[in-house]
Amino acid sequence: NAGVTQTPKFQVLKTGQSMTLQCAQDMNHNSMYWYRQDPGMGLRLIYYSASEGTTDKGEVPNGYNVSRLNKREFSLRLESAAPSQTSVYFCASSEPGVQGSYEQYFGPGTRLTVT
Amino acid sequence: RKEVEQDPGPFNVPEGATVAFNCTYSNSASQSFFWYRQDCRKEPKLLMSVYSSGNEDGRFTAQLNRASQYISLLIRDSKLSDSATYLCVVRGTGRRALTFGSGTRLQVQP
């Protein structure tokens, strides 16, 4: 049981290049999320998917697109990378827990640098 | 105003000390509350949920004050392994996504 996995772990891009961050979970969770974390700031939600076939914008969606490929996989795409997108990206998944709490489980993160 | 605010610290305490963190949230309709722990360059992991009646898990005690809109975490008998950043996390009404504070860093010293 791997939980939430992310690839790649590290990536360096030049400005204008594109890439897709992959995320998969094996916990049969319906909801999946993409966050970014910058120094001195909390995790900020980019996009989330409440269930297979649905996606919704979060707090900072500009410059990103997502695909909920199936129940297990949720990918994040940068079409034209910018230095402002240098960050650590975390994928997470959840299912209603005790008292409907929706506790989230995170992947190990992708460290992205855009030069 | 940030939705979830925490003192960034760092809190430097000796082993065996008791330390407390507070966190305030702005949305009075928030439904669920958590403390997550994040080690350096690692992913956040759930430490404990925070219930209205308060709850304890070993050396950790979490409390919620809805009237004042703050959450607290108390760590007793601090261990070196408690050194980490503690994230205060809130879920709003009807939303499955969580709002994270920027974290409070704890450094336990020998």
PDB file of C-alpha atoms in Angstrom:
ATOM      1  CA  ASN A   1       0.000   0.000   0.000  1.00  0.00           C
ATOM      2  CA  ALA A   2       1.957   3.021  -1.287  1.00  0.00           C
ATOM      3  CA  GLY A   3      -0.610   5.697  -0.336  1.00  0.00           C
ATOM      4  CA  VAL A   4      -0.083   8.770  -2.549  1.00  0.00           C
ATOM      5  CA  THR A   5       2.776   8.739  -5.048  1.00  0.00           C
ATOM      6  CA  GLN A   6       4.090  11.626  -7.148  1.00  0.00           C
ATOM      7  CA  THR A   7       6.483  11.827 -10.077  1.00  0.00           C
ATOM      8  CA  PRO A   8       8.926  13.327 -10.675  1.00  0.00           C
ATOM      9  CA  LYS A   9      10.506  14.177  -7.308  1.00  0.00           C
ATOM     10  CA  PHE A  10      12.618  16.989  -8.770  1.00  0.00           C
ATOM     11  CA  GLN A  11      12.432  18.964 -12.006  1.00  0.00           C
ATOM     12  CA  VAL A  12      14.192  21.959 -13.510  1.00  0.00           C
ATOM     13  CA  LEU A  13      12.482  23.752 -16.385  1.00  0.00           C
ATOM     14  CA  LYS A  14      13.328  26.736 -18.508  1.00  0.00           C
ATOM     15  CA  THR A  15      10.805  29.549 -18.818  1.00  0.00           C
ATOM     16  CA  GLY A  16       8.193  28.646 -21.415  1.00  0.00           C
ATOM     17  CA  GLN A  17       8.654  24.883 -21.229  1.00  0.00           C
ATOM     18  CA  SER A  18       5.729  22.625 -20.358  1.00  0.00           C
ATOM     19  CA  MET A  19       5.474  19.617 -18.116  1.00  0.00           C
ATOM     20  CA  THR A  20       2.987  17.365 -16.355  1.00  0.00           C
ATOM     21  CA  LEU A  21       3.205  16.339 -12.716  1.00  0.00           C
ATOM     22  CA  GLN A  22       1.738  12.934 -12.045  1.00  0.00           C
ATOM     23  CA  CYS A  23      -0.105  11.803  -8.924  1.00  0.00           C
ATOM     24  CA  ALA A  24      -1.686   8.465  -8.055  1.00  0.00           C
ATOM     25  CA  GLN A  25      -3.344   7.081  -4.921  1.00  0.00           C
ATOM     26  CA  ASP A  26      -4.221   3.518  -4.010  1.00  0.00           C
ATOM     27  CA  MET A  27      -6.587   4.231  -1.104  1.00  0.00           C
ATOM     28  CA  ASN A  28      -9.737   4.320  -3.251  1.00  0.00           C
ATOM     29  CA  HIS A  29     -10.350   7.947  -2.280  1.00  0.00           C
ATOM     30  CA  ASN A  30     -12.826   9.994  -4.271  1.00  0.00           C
ATOM     31  CA  SER A  31     -11.285  13.431  -3.678  1.00  0.00           C
ATOM     32  CA  MET A  32      -7.857  14.546  -4.856  1.00  0.00           C
ATOM     33  CA  TYR A  33      -6.021  17.873  -4.616  1.00  0.00           C
ATOM     34  CA  TRP A  34      -3.019  19.788  -5.877  1.00  0.00           C
ATOM     35  CA  TYR A  35      -1.282  22.301  -3.601  1.00  0.00           C
ATOM     36  CA  ARG A  36       1.807  24.428  -3.893  1.00  0.00           C
ATOM     37  CA  GLN A  37       3.996  25.427  -0.956  1.00  0.00           C
ATOM     38  CA  ASP A  38       6.272  28.438  -1.000  1.00  0.00           C
ATOM     39  CA  PRO A  39       8.672  29.579   1.762  1.00  0.00           C
ATOM     40  CA  GLY A  40       6.867  31.326   4.610  1.00  0.00           C
ATOM     41  CA  MET A  41       3.465  30.517   3.197  1.00  0.00           C
ATOM     42  CA  GLY A  42       0.967  27.814   3.890  1.00  0.00           C
ATOM     43  CA  LEU A  43      -0.031  25.273   1.320  1.00  0.00           C
ATOM     44  CA  ARG A  44      -2.244  26.917  -1.272  1.00  0.00           C
ATOM     45  CA  LEU A  45      -4.813  24.967  -3.231  1.00  0.00           C
ATOM     46  CA  ILE A  46      -4.357  25.005  -7.011  1.00  0.00           C
ATOM     47  CA  TYR A  47      -7.115  22.637  -8.158  1.00  0.00           C
ATOM     48  CA  TYR A  48      -9.124  19.851  -6.663  1.00  0.00           C
ATOM     49  CA  SER A  49     -11.312  17.007  -7.868  1.00  0.00           C
ATOM     50  CA  ALA A  50     -14.196  15.979  -5.649  1.00  0.00           C
ATOM     51  CA  SER A  51     -14.763  12.818  -7.661  1.00  0.00           C
ATOM     52  CA  GLU A  52     -13.782  11.155 -10.915  1.00  0.00           C
ATOM     53  CA  GLY A  53     -14.817  13.334 -13.832  1.00  0.00           C
ATOM     54  CA  THR A  54     -14.997  16.635 -11.921  1.00  0.00           C
ATOM     55  CA  THR A  55     -12.417  19.319 -11.293  1.00  0.00           C
ATOM     56  CA  ASP A  56     -12.632  22.733  -9.642  1.00  0.00           C
ATOM     57  CA  LYS A  57     -10.346  25.712  -9.283  1.00  0.00           C
ATOM     58  CA  GLY A  58      -8.746  26.460  -5.969  1.00  0.00           C
ATOM     59  CA  GLU A  59      -7.053  29.585  -4.674  1.00  0.00           C
ATOM     60  CA  VAL A  60      -4.228  29.869  -7.246  1.00  0.00           C
ATOM     61  CA  PRO A  61      -5.257  28.125 -10.526  1.00  0.00           C
ATOM     62  CA  ASN A  62      -3.740  30.539 -13.063  1.00  0.00           C
ATOM     63  CA  GLY A  63      -1.069  28.942 -15.243  1.00  0.00           C
ATOM     64  CA  TYR A  64      -2.155  25.384 -14.452  1.00  0.00           C
ATOM     65  CA  ASN A  65      -4.487  22.747 -15.841  1.00  0.00           C
ATOM     66  CA  VAL A  66      -5.522  19.430 -14.370  1.00  0.00           C
ATOM     67  CA  SER A  67      -6.881  16.099 -15.523  1.00  0.00           C
ATOM     68  CA  ARG A  68      -8.639  13.510 -13.374  1.00  0.00           C
ATOM     69  CA  LEU A  69      -7.716  10.564 -15.544  1.00  0.00           C
ATOM     70  CA  ASN A  70      -9.545   7.990 -13.418  1.00  0.00           C
ATOM     71  CA  LYS A  71     -10.278   7.481  -9.732  1.00  0.00           C
ATOM     72  CA  ARG A  72      -6.606   6.801  -8.950  1.00  0.00           C
ATOM     73  CA  GLU A  73      -4.820   9.481 -10.972  1.00  0.00           C
ATOM     74  CA  PHE A  74      -4.854  13.278 -10.950  1.00  0.00           C
ATOM     75  CA  SER A  75      -2.293  15.154 -13.044  1.00  0.00           C
ATOM     76  CA  LEU A  76      -1.221  18.802 -13.006  1.00  0.00           C
ATOM     77  CA  ARG A  77       0.053  20.461 -16.175  1.00  0.00           C
ATOM     78  CA  LEU A  78       2.104  23.629 -16.594  1.00  0.00           C
ATOM     79  CA  GLU A  79       1.647  24.723 -20.199  1.00  0.00           C
ATOM     80  CA  SER A  80       4.237  27.510 -20.211  1.00  0.00           C
ATOM     81  CA  ALA A  81       6.334  27.526 -17.057  1.00  0.00           C
ATOM     82  CA  ALA A  82       7.243  30.829 -15.389  1.00  0.00           C
ATOM     83  CA  PRO A  83       9.785  31.529 -12.609  1.00  0.00           C
ATOM     84  CA  SER A  84       6.842  32.379 -10.303  1.00  0.00           C
ATOM     85  CA  GLN A  85       5.862  28.702 -10.513  1.00  0.00           C
ATOM     86  CA  THR A  86       9.052  27.629  -8.763  1.00  0.00           C
ATOM     87  CA  SER A  87       7.672  25.821  -5.746  1.00  0.00           C
ATOM     88  CA  VAL A  88       7.088  22.496  -4.040  1.00  0.00           C
ATOM     89  CA  TYR A  89       3.958  20.798  -5.340  1.00  0.00           C
ATOM     90  CA  PHE A  90       1.982  18.360  -3.208  1.00  0.00           C
ATOM     91  CA  CYS A  91      -0.790  16.069  -4.268  1.00  0.00           C
ATOM     92  CA  ALA A  92      -3.271  14.826  -1.674  1.00  0.00           C
ATOM     93  CA  SER A  93      -6.330  12.608  -1.464  1.00  0.00           C
ATOM     94  CA  SER A  94      -9.143  12.237   1.025  1.00  0.00           C
ATOM     95  CA  GLU A  95     -12.366  10.512   1.889  1.00  0.00           C
ATOM     96  CA  PRO A  96     -14.930  11.484   4.555  1.00  0.00           C
ATOM     97  CA  GLY A  97     -13.536  10.479   7.899  1.00  0.00           C
ATOM     98  CA  VAL A  98     -14.689  10.739  11.463  1.00  0.00           C
ATOM     99  CA  GLN A  99     -17.406  13.403  11.750  1.00  0.00           C
ATOM    100  CA  GLY A 100     -17.069  14.127   8.040  1.00  0.00           C
ATOM    101  CA  SER A 101     -13.640  15.559   8.596  1.00  0.00           C
ATOM    102  CA  TYR A 102     -12.069  14.785   5.171  1.00  0.00           C
ATOM    103  CA  GLU A 103      -8.579  14.168   6.553  1.00  0.00           C
ATOM    104  CA  GLN A 104      -6.069  14.428   3.730  1.00  0.00           C
ATOM    105  CA  TYR A 105      -3.102  12.224   2.881  1.00  0.00           C
ATOM    106  CA  PHE A 106      -0.194  13.756   1.007  1.00  0.00           C
ATOM    107  CA  GLY A 107       2.331  12.562  -1.499  1.00  0.00           C
ATOM    108  CA  PRO A 108       6.068  13.236  -1.038  1.00  0.00           C
ATOM    109  CA  GLY A 109       6.050  16.334  -3.244  1.00  0.00           C
ATOM    110  CA  THR A 110       7.683  17.520  -6.458  1.00  0.00           C
ATOM    111  CA  ARG A 111      10.347  20.215  -6.187  1.00  0.00           C
ATOM    112  CA  LEU A 112      10.122  22.350  -9.305  1.00  0.00           C
ATOM    113  CA  THR A 113      12.553  25.082 -10.292  1.00  0.00           C
ATOM    114  CA  VAL A 114      11.848  27.308 -13.301  1.00  0.00           C
ATOM    115  CA  THR A 115      14.834  29.312 -14.550  1.00  0.00           C
TER     116      THR A 115
ATOM    117  CA  ARG B   1      -6.439  39.078   6.758  1.00  0.00           C
ATOM    118  CA  LYS B   2      -5.282  35.479   6.300  1.00  0.00           C
ATOM    119  CA  GLU B   3      -7.924  32.809   6.811  1.00  0.00           C
ATOM    120  CA  VAL B   4      -5.668  30.901   9.197  1.00  0.00           C
ATOM    121  CA  GLU B   5      -2.942  32.660  11.161  1.00  0.00           C
ATOM    122  CA  GLN B   6      -0.100  31.199  13.173  1.00  0.00           C
ATOM    123  CA  ASP B   7       2.986  32.548  14.874  1.00  0.00           C
ATOM    124  CA  PRO B   8       5.827  31.334  12.638  1.00  0.00           C
ATOM    125  CA  GLY B   9       8.254  30.921  15.557  1.00  0.00           C
ATOM    126  CA  PRO B  10      10.731  29.382  15.859  1.00  0.00           C
ATOM    127  CA  PHE B  11       9.977  28.126  19.327  1.00  0.00           C
ATOM    128  CA  ASN B  12      13.237  26.877  20.824  1.00  0.00           C
ATOM    129  CA  VAL B  13      12.619  24.720  23.896  1.00  0.00           C
ATOM    130  CA  PRO B  14      14.704  22.253  25.933  1.00  0.00           C
ATOM    131  CA  GLU B  15      13.863  18.573  26.035  1.00  0.00           C
ATOM    132  CA  GLY B  16      11.158  17.866  28.581  1.00  0.00           C
ATOM    133  CA  ALA B  17       9.557  21.293  28.299  1.00  0.00           C
ATOM    134  CA  THR B  18       5.890  21.954  27.685  1.00  0.00           C
ATOM    135  CA  VAL B  19       5.122  24.152  24.700  1.00  0.00           C
ATOM    136  CA  ALA B  20       1.855  25.533  23.340  1.00  0.00           C
ATOM    137  CA  PHE B  21       0.917  26.876  19.920  1.00  0.00           C
ATOM    138  CA  ASN B  22      -2.151  28.875  19.043  1.00  0.00           C
ATOM    139  CA  CYS B  23      -3.834  29.472  15.752  1.00  0.00           C
ATOM    140  CA  THR B  24      -6.718  31.770  14.809  1.00  0.00           C
ATOM    141  CA  TYR B  25      -9.149  31.361  11.939  1.00  0.00           C
ATOM    142  CA  SER B  26     -11.376  33.961  10.318  1.00  0.00           C
ATOM    143  CA  ASN B  27     -14.331  31.946   8.999  1.00  0.00           C
ATOM    144  CA  SER B  28     -16.774  31.427  11.843  1.00  0.00           C
ATOM    145  CA  ALA B  29     -18.596  28.753   9.798  1.00  0.00           C
ATOM    146  CA  SER B  30     -15.536  26.499   9.619  1.00  0.00           C
ATOM    147  CA  GLN B  31     -16.432  22.878  10.245  1.00  0.00           C
ATOM    148  CA  SER B  32     -13.331  20.798  10.850  1.00  0.00           C
ATOM    149  CA  PHE B  33      -9.968  21.524  12.411  1.00  0.00           C
ATOM    150  CA  PHE B  34      -6.655  19.731  12.385  1.00  0.00           C
ATOM    151  CA  TRP B  35      -3.023  19.919  13.335  1.00  0.00           C
ATOM    152  CA  TYR B  36      -0.607  18.584  10.752  1.00  0.00           C
ATOM    153  CA  ARG B  37       3.092  18.039  11.263  1.00  0.00           C
ATOM    154  CA  GLN B  38       5.645  18.703   8.538  1.00  0.00           C
ATOM    155  CA  ASP B  39       9.270  17.677   8.791  1.00  0.00           C
ATOM    156  CA  CYS B  40      11.900  19.543   6.794  1.00  0.00           C
ATOM    157  CA  ARG B  41      11.475  18.893   3.060  1.00  0.00           C
ATOM    158  CA  LYS B  42       8.776  16.288   3.662  1.00  0.00           C
ATOM    159  CA  GLU B  43       5.035  16.125   3.122  1.00  0.00           C
ATOM    160  CA  PRO B  44       2.549  17.211   5.793  1.00  0.00           C
ATOM    161  CA  LYS B  45       1.123  14.402   7.899  1.00  0.00           C
ATOM    162  CA  LEU B  46      -1.948  14.487  10.080  1.00  0.00           C
ATOM    163  CA  LEU B  47      -1.030  14.810  13.756  1.00  0.00           C
ATOM    164  CA  MET B  48      -4.523  15.016  15.166  1.00  0.00           C
ATOM    165  CA  SER B  49      -8.012  16.258  14.505  1.00  0.00           C
ATOM    166  CA  VAL B  50      -9.405  18.868  16.875  1.00  0.00           C
ATOM    167  CA  TYR B  51     -12.840  18.255  18.313  1.00  0.00           C
ATOM    168  CA  SER B  52     -15.137  20.712  20.057  1.00  0.00           C
ATOM    169  CA  SER B  53     -14.712  18.962  23.381  1.00  0.00           C
ATOM    170  CA  GLY B  54     -10.930  18.964  23.103  1.00  0.00           C
ATOM    171  CA  ASN B  55      -8.895  15.822  22.655  1.00  0.00           C
ATOM    172  CA  GLU B  56      -5.673  14.266  23.809  1.00  0.00           C
ATOM    173  CA  ASP B  57      -3.301  11.825  22.176  1.00  0.00           C
ATOM    174  CA  GLY B  58      -0.442  10.860  24.435  1.00  0.00           C
ATOM    175  CA  ARG B  59       1.675  13.955  25.038  1.00  0.00           C
ATOM    176  CA  PHE B  60      -0.403  16.069  22.656  1.00  0.00           C
ATOM    177  CA  THR B  61      -3.570  17.961  23.577  1.00  0.00           C
ATOM    178  CA  ALA B  62      -5.650  19.959  21.110  1.00  0.00           C
ATOM    179  CA  GLN B  63      -8.405  22.388  21.992  1.00  0.00           C
ATOM    180  CA  LEU B  64     -10.918  24.409  20.019  1.00  0.00           C
ATOM    181  CA  ASN B  65     -12.504  27.662  21.119  1.00  0.00           C
ATOM    182  CA  ARG B  66     -15.255  28.461  18.622  1.00  0.00           C
ATOM    183  CA  ALA B  67     -16.329  31.660  20.362  1.00  0.00           C
ATOM    184  CA  SER B  68     -12.851  33.161  20.004  1.00  0.00           C
ATOM    185  CA  GLN B  69     -12.067  31.266  16.798  1.00  0.00           C
ATOM    186  CA  TYR B  70      -8.805  29.780  17.895  1.00  0.00           C
ATOM    187  CA  ILE B  71      -7.239  26.361  18.101  1.00  0.00           C
ATOM    188  CA  SER B  72      -4.403  25.329  20.362  1.00  0.00           C
ATOM    189  CA  LEU B  73      -1.888  22.512  20.509  1.00  0.00           C
ATOM    190  CA  LEU B  74      -0.060  21.631  23.725  1.00  0.00           C
ATOM    191  CA  ILE B  75       2.962  19.347  23.692  1.00  0.00           C
ATOM    192  CA  ARG B  76       4.132  18.006  27.048  1.00  0.00           C
ATOM    193  CA  ASP B  77       7.530  16.476  27.807  1.00  0.00           C
ATOM    194  CA  SER B  78       9.002  17.607  24.466  1.00  0.00           C
ATOM    195  CA  LYS B  79      11.293  15.172  22.654  1.00  0.00           C
ATOM    196  CA  LEU B  80      14.013  15.927  20.126  1.00  0.00           C
ATOM    197  CA  SER B  81      11.861  14.081  17.587  1.00  0.00           C
ATOM    198  CA  ASP B  82       9.083  16.657  18.045  1.00  0.00           C
ATOM    199  CA  SER B  83      11.211  19.200  16.145  1.00  0.00           C
ATOM    200  CA  ALA B  84       9.152  20.050  13.065  1.00  0.00           C
ATOM    201  CA  THR B  85       6.749  22.623  11.684  1.00  0.00           C
ATOM    202  CA  TYR B  86       3.183  22.368  12.976  1.00  0.00           C
ATOM    203  CA  LEU B  87       0.450  23.409  10.569  1.00  0.00           C
ATOM    204  CA  CYS B  88      -2.956  24.569  11.715  1.00  0.00           C
ATOM    205  CA  VAL B  89      -5.599  23.477   9.210  1.00  0.00           C
ATOM    206  CA  VAL B  90      -9.265  24.373   8.815  1.00  0.00           C
ATOM    207  CA  ARG B  91     -12.058  23.107   6.581  1.00  0.00           C
ATOM    208  CA  GLY B  92     -14.898  25.469   5.689  1.00  0.00           C
ATOM    209  CA  THR B  93     -18.583  24.783   5.267  1.00  0.00           C
ATOM    210  CA  GLY B  94     -19.435  22.563   2.320  1.00  0.00           C
ATOM    211  CA  ARG B  95     -15.849  22.563   1.098  1.00  0.00           C
ATOM    212  CA  ARG B  96     -13.713  19.508   1.007  1.00  0.00           C
ATOM    213  CA  ALA B  97     -10.505  21.454   0.484  1.00  0.00           C
ATOM    214  CA  LEU B  98      -8.518  22.553   3.481  1.00  0.00           C
ATOM    215  CA  THR B  99      -7.009  25.930   4.347  1.00  0.00           C
ATOM    216  CA  PHE B 100      -3.541  25.765   5.842  1.00  0.00           C
ATOM    217  CA  GLY B 101      -1.750  28.156   8.133  1.00  0.00           C
ATOM    218  CA  SER B 102       1.855  28.899   7.268  1.00  0.00           C
ATOM    219  CA  GLY B 103       3.080  26.839  10.215  1.00  0.00           C
ATOM    220  CA  THR B 104       4.861  27.218  13.539  1.00  0.00           C
ATOM    221  CA  ARG B 105       8.372  25.881  13.714  1.00  0.00           C
ATOM    222  CA  LEU B 106       9.428  24.005  16.844  1.00  0.00           C
ATOM    223  CA  GLN B 107      13.042  23.200  17.657  1.00  0.00           C
ATOM    224  CA  VAL B 108      13.591  20.991  20.704  1.00  0.00           C
ATOM    225  CA  GLN B 109      17.129  21.217  22.011  1.00  0.00           C
ATOM    226  CA  PRO B 110      19.093  18.695  24.070  1.00  0.00           C
TER     227      PRO B 110
END
